[in-house]
């Protein structure tokens, strides 16, 4: 993967975290998302997801200079994958769809999204570790 492609991956992840949260939370007016998972997806939690997104964008062009931060990004995504797995095993996505279609879509895809970017950040970190 080229440096340009990796930079685009960081920017894409940041855009998904920021604009995605704004879209799915309907500008922080969709109460179904925080009510469905008040620990991870509270309004504060959603805001912090956006902050992570800004961090991804901030390092997009200098990721090769902050390899350990890239590892932190992979760990951050792992935490969300685990939280999603726990939520998914103990809840019904259909019940979320019944309350709000947009929230249902959010809960259907956020775990896969975080998994894919966890793999991406892990790949970038591994590549940086090998390039010494």
PDB file of C-alpha atoms in Angstrom:
ATOM      1  CA  UNK A   1       0.000   0.000   0.000  1.00  0.00           C
ATOM      2  CA  UNK A   2       1.419   3.379  -0.978  1.00  0.00           C
ATOM      3  CA  UNK A   3       1.869   6.305   1.387  1.00  0.00           C
ATOM      4  CA  UNK A   4      -0.809   8.186  -0.571  1.00  0.00           C
ATOM      5  CA  UNK A   5      -3.299   5.329  -0.169  1.00  0.00           C
ATOM      6  CA  UNK A   6      -2.569   5.098   3.555  1.00  0.00           C
ATOM      7  CA  UNK A   7      -3.060   8.857   3.923  1.00  0.00           C
ATOM      8  CA  UNK A   8      -6.427   8.513   2.187  1.00  0.00           C
ATOM      9  CA  UNK A   9      -7.327   5.664   4.585  1.00  0.00           C
ATOM     10  CA  UNK A  10      -6.644   7.898   7.593  1.00  0.00           C
ATOM     11  CA  UNK A  11      -8.728  10.698   6.081  1.00  0.00           C
ATOM     12  CA  UNK A  12     -11.567   8.307   5.230  1.00  0.00           C
ATOM     13  CA  UNK A  13     -11.594   6.953   8.768  1.00  0.00           C
ATOM     14  CA  UNK A  14     -11.699  10.488  10.143  1.00  0.00           C
ATOM     15  CA  UNK A  15     -14.524  11.519   7.848  1.00  0.00           C
ATOM     16  CA  UNK A  16     -16.542   8.438   8.759  1.00  0.00           C
ATOM     17  CA  UNK A  17     -16.009   9.137  12.468  1.00  0.00           C
ATOM     18  CA  UNK A  18     -16.956  12.811  12.233  1.00  0.00           C
ATOM     19  CA  UNK A  19     -19.532  13.179   9.485  1.00  0.00           C
ATOM     20  CA  UNK A  20     -20.869   9.668  10.099  1.00  0.00           C
ATOM     21  CA  UNK A  21     -21.656  10.472  13.719  1.00  0.00           C
ATOM     22  CA  UNK A  22     -23.282  13.742  12.727  1.00  0.00           C
ATOM     23  CA  UNK A  23     -25.412  11.947  10.127  1.00  0.00           C
ATOM     24  CA  UNK A  24     -26.499   8.952  12.203  1.00  0.00           C
ATOM     25  CA  UNK A  25     -27.078  10.991  15.354  1.00  0.00           C
ATOM     26  CA  UNK A  26     -29.023  13.509  13.265  1.00  0.00           C
ATOM     27  CA  UNK A  27     -26.817  16.291  14.596  1.00  0.00           C
ATOM     28  CA  UNK A  28     -26.978  14.905  18.146  1.00  0.00           C
ATOM     29  CA  UNK A  29     -30.782  14.864  18.158  1.00  0.00           C
ATOM     30  CA  UNK A  30     -31.325  11.110  17.666  1.00  0.00           C
ATOM     31  CA  UNK A  31     -31.993   9.877  21.201  1.00  0.00           C
ATOM     32  CA  UNK A  32     -32.275   6.243  20.066  1.00  0.00           C
ATOM     33  CA  UNK A  33     -28.505   5.815  19.617  1.00  0.00           C
ATOM     34  CA  UNK A  34     -27.517   6.864  23.159  1.00  0.00           C
ATOM     35  CA  UNK A  35     -30.568   5.186  24.724  1.00  0.00           C
ATOM     36  CA  UNK A  36     -29.668   1.908  23.001  1.00  0.00           C
ATOM     37  CA  UNK A  37     -26.123   1.811  24.417  1.00  0.00           C
ATOM     38  CA  UNK A  38     -25.820   4.542  27.053  1.00  0.00           C
ATOM     39  CA  UNK A  39     -22.331   3.490  28.149  1.00  0.00           C
ATOM     40  CA  UNK A  40     -20.514   3.491  24.795  1.00  0.00           C
ATOM     41  CA  UNK A  41     -22.790   5.645  22.632  1.00  0.00           C
ATOM     42  CA  UNK A  42     -23.855   8.402  25.014  1.00  0.00           C
ATOM     43  CA  UNK A  43     -23.802  11.867  23.497  1.00  0.00           C
ATOM     44  CA  UNK A  44     -20.408  12.361  25.158  1.00  0.00           C
ATOM     45  CA  UNK A  45     -19.258   9.038  23.685  1.00  0.00           C
ATOM     46  CA  UNK A  46     -20.418  10.126  20.231  1.00  0.00           C
ATOM     47  CA  UNK A  47     -18.544  13.408  20.627  1.00  0.00           C
ATOM     48  CA  UNK A  48     -15.389  11.497  21.587  1.00  0.00           C
ATOM     49  CA  UNK A  49     -15.753   9.319  18.471  1.00  0.00           C
ATOM     50  CA  UNK A  50     -15.673  12.545  16.484  1.00  0.00           C
ATOM     51  CA  UNK A  51     -12.552  13.679  18.356  1.00  0.00           C
ATOM     52  CA  UNK A  52     -10.849  10.386  17.441  1.00  0.00           C
ATOM     53  CA  UNK A  53     -11.859  11.068  13.841  1.00  0.00           C
ATOM     54  CA  UNK A  54     -10.180  14.456  13.971  1.00  0.00           C
ATOM     55  CA  UNK A  55      -7.039  12.772  15.343  1.00  0.00           C
ATOM     56  CA  UNK A  56      -7.036  10.337  12.402  1.00  0.00           C
ATOM     57  CA  UNK A  57      -7.224  13.263   9.979  1.00  0.00           C
ATOM     58  CA  UNK A  58      -4.560  15.216  11.897  1.00  0.00           C
ATOM     59  CA  UNK A  59      -1.938  12.502  11.399  1.00  0.00           C
ATOM     60  CA  UNK A  60      -2.968  11.461   7.883  1.00  0.00           C
ATOM     61  CA  UNK A  61       0.076  13.016   6.220  1.00  0.00           C
ATOM     62  CA  UNK A  62       2.580  12.294   9.002  1.00  0.00           C
ATOM     63  CA  UNK A  63       1.463   8.818  10.126  1.00  0.00           C
ATOM     64  CA  UNK A  64       4.943   7.453   9.413  1.00  0.00           C
ATOM     65  CA  UNK A  65       6.371   9.739  12.107  1.00  0.00           C
ATOM     66  CA  UNK A  66       3.918   8.593  14.821  1.00  0.00           C
ATOM     67  CA  UNK A  67       3.942   4.804  14.543  1.00  0.00           C
ATOM     68  CA  UNK A  68       3.046   4.230  18.195  1.00  0.00           C
ATOM     69  CA  UNK A  69       0.052   6.529  17.849  1.00  0.00           C
ATOM     70  CA  UNK A  70      -1.053   4.394  14.910  1.00  0.00           C
ATOM     71  CA  UNK A  71      -0.871   1.397  17.285  1.00  0.00           C
ATOM     72  CA  UNK A  72      -3.081   3.327  19.717  1.00  0.00           C
ATOM     73  CA  UNK A  73      -5.576   3.864  16.883  1.00  0.00           C
ATOM     74  CA  UNK A  74      -5.665   0.112  16.244  1.00  0.00           C
ATOM     75  CA  UNK A  75      -6.237  -0.537  19.954  1.00  0.00           C
ATOM     76  CA  UNK A  76      -8.968   2.108  20.069  1.00  0.00           C
ATOM     77  CA  UNK A  77     -10.760   0.363  17.213  1.00  0.00           C
ATOM     78  CA  UNK A  78     -10.295  -3.011  18.942  1.00  0.00           C
ATOM     79  CA  UNK A  79     -12.054  -1.604  22.009  1.00  0.00           C
ATOM     80  CA  UNK A  80     -15.039  -0.578  19.889  1.00  0.00           C
ATOM     81  CA  UNK A  81     -15.098  -3.959  18.136  1.00  0.00           C
ATOM     82  CA  UNK A  82     -15.218  -5.707  21.520  1.00  0.00           C
ATOM     83  CA  UNK A  83     -17.908  -3.307  22.787  1.00  0.00           C
ATOM     84  CA  UNK A  84     -19.927  -3.906  19.631  1.00  0.00           C
ATOM     85  CA  UNK A  85     -19.574  -7.677  19.919  1.00  0.00           C
ATOM     86  CA  UNK A  86     -20.785  -7.543  23.509  1.00  0.00           C
ATOM     87  CA  UNK A  87     -23.701  -5.269  22.577  1.00  0.00           C
ATOM     88  CA  UNK A  88     -24.638  -7.361  19.535  1.00  0.00           C
ATOM     89  CA  UNK A  89     -24.605 -10.602  21.560  1.00  0.00           C
ATOM     90  CA  UNK A  90     -26.962  -9.141  24.157  1.00  0.00           C
ATOM     91  CA  UNK A  91     -29.322  -6.953  22.134  1.00  0.00           C
ATOM     92  CA  UNK A  92     -31.566  -6.966  19.090  1.00  0.00           C
ATOM     93  CA  UNK A  93     -30.765  -4.775  16.111  1.00  0.00           C
ATOM     94  CA  UNK A  94     -34.359  -5.259  14.952  1.00  0.00           C
ATOM     95  CA  UNK A  95     -35.589  -3.518  18.108  1.00  0.00           C
ATOM     96  CA  UNK A  96     -33.404  -0.542  17.199  1.00  0.00           C
ATOM     97  CA  UNK A  97     -34.784  -0.502  13.645  1.00  0.00           C
ATOM     98  CA  UNK A  98     -38.297  -0.557  15.115  1.00  0.00           C
ATOM     99  CA  UNK A  99     -37.507   2.648  17.022  1.00  0.00           C
ATOM    100  CA  UNK A 100     -35.496   4.457  14.329  1.00  0.00           C
ATOM    101  CA  UNK A 101     -34.281   3.236  10.940  1.00  0.00           C
ATOM    102  CA  UNK A 102     -31.166   5.443  10.908  1.00  0.00           C
ATOM    103  CA  UNK A 103     -30.143   4.224  14.371  1.00  0.00           C
ATOM    104  CA  UNK A 104     -30.788   0.663  13.219  1.00  0.00           C
ATOM    105  CA  UNK A 105     -28.454   1.133  10.270  1.00  0.00           C
ATOM    106  CA  UNK A 106     -25.855   2.631  12.616  1.00  0.00           C
ATOM    107  CA  UNK A 107     -25.991  -0.369  14.947  1.00  0.00           C
ATOM    108  CA  UNK A 108     -25.869  -2.712  11.942  1.00  0.00           C
ATOM    109  CA  UNK A 109     -22.641  -1.305  10.526  1.00  0.00           C
ATOM    110  CA  UNK A 110     -20.548   0.359  13.204  1.00  0.00           C
ATOM    111  CA  UNK A 111     -18.892  -2.864  14.375  1.00  0.00           C
ATOM    112  CA  UNK A 112     -17.854  -3.850  10.856  1.00  0.00           C
ATOM    113  CA  UNK A 113     -16.593  -0.329  10.185  1.00  0.00           C
ATOM    114  CA  UNK A 114     -14.461  -0.359  13.329  1.00  0.00           C
ATOM    115  CA  UNK A 115     -13.190  -3.862  12.550  1.00  0.00           C
ATOM    116  CA  UNK A 116     -12.076  -2.808   9.059  1.00  0.00           C
ATOM    117  CA  UNK A 117     -10.272   0.266  10.349  1.00  0.00           C
ATOM    118  CA  UNK A 118      -8.722  -1.755  13.193  1.00  0.00           C
ATOM    119  CA  UNK A 119      -7.229  -4.027  10.512  1.00  0.00           C
ATOM    120  CA  UNK A 120      -6.147  -0.974   8.506  1.00  0.00           C
ATOM    121  CA  UNK A 121      -4.415   0.712  11.452  1.00  0.00           C
ATOM    122  CA  UNK A 122      -2.873  -2.610  12.489  1.00  0.00           C
ATOM    123  CA  UNK A 123      -1.561  -3.110   8.962  1.00  0.00           C
ATOM    124  CA  UNK A 124      -0.081   0.410   8.883  1.00  0.00           C
ATOM    125  CA  UNK A 125       1.562  -0.084  12.288  1.00  0.00           C
ATOM    126  CA  UNK A 126       3.036  -3.438  11.209  1.00  0.00           C
ATOM    127  CA  UNK A 127       4.319  -1.887   8.000  1.00  0.00           C
ATOM    128  CA  UNK A 128       5.929   0.970   9.960  1.00  0.00           C
ATOM    129  CA  UNK A 129       7.569  -1.447  12.386  1.00  0.00           C
ATOM    130  CA  UNK A 130       9.073  -3.424   9.497  1.00  0.00           C
ATOM    131  CA  UNK A 131      10.368  -0.321   7.690  1.00  0.00           C
ATOM    132  CA  UNK A 132      13.039   0.506  10.276  1.00  0.00           C
TER     133      UNK A 132
END
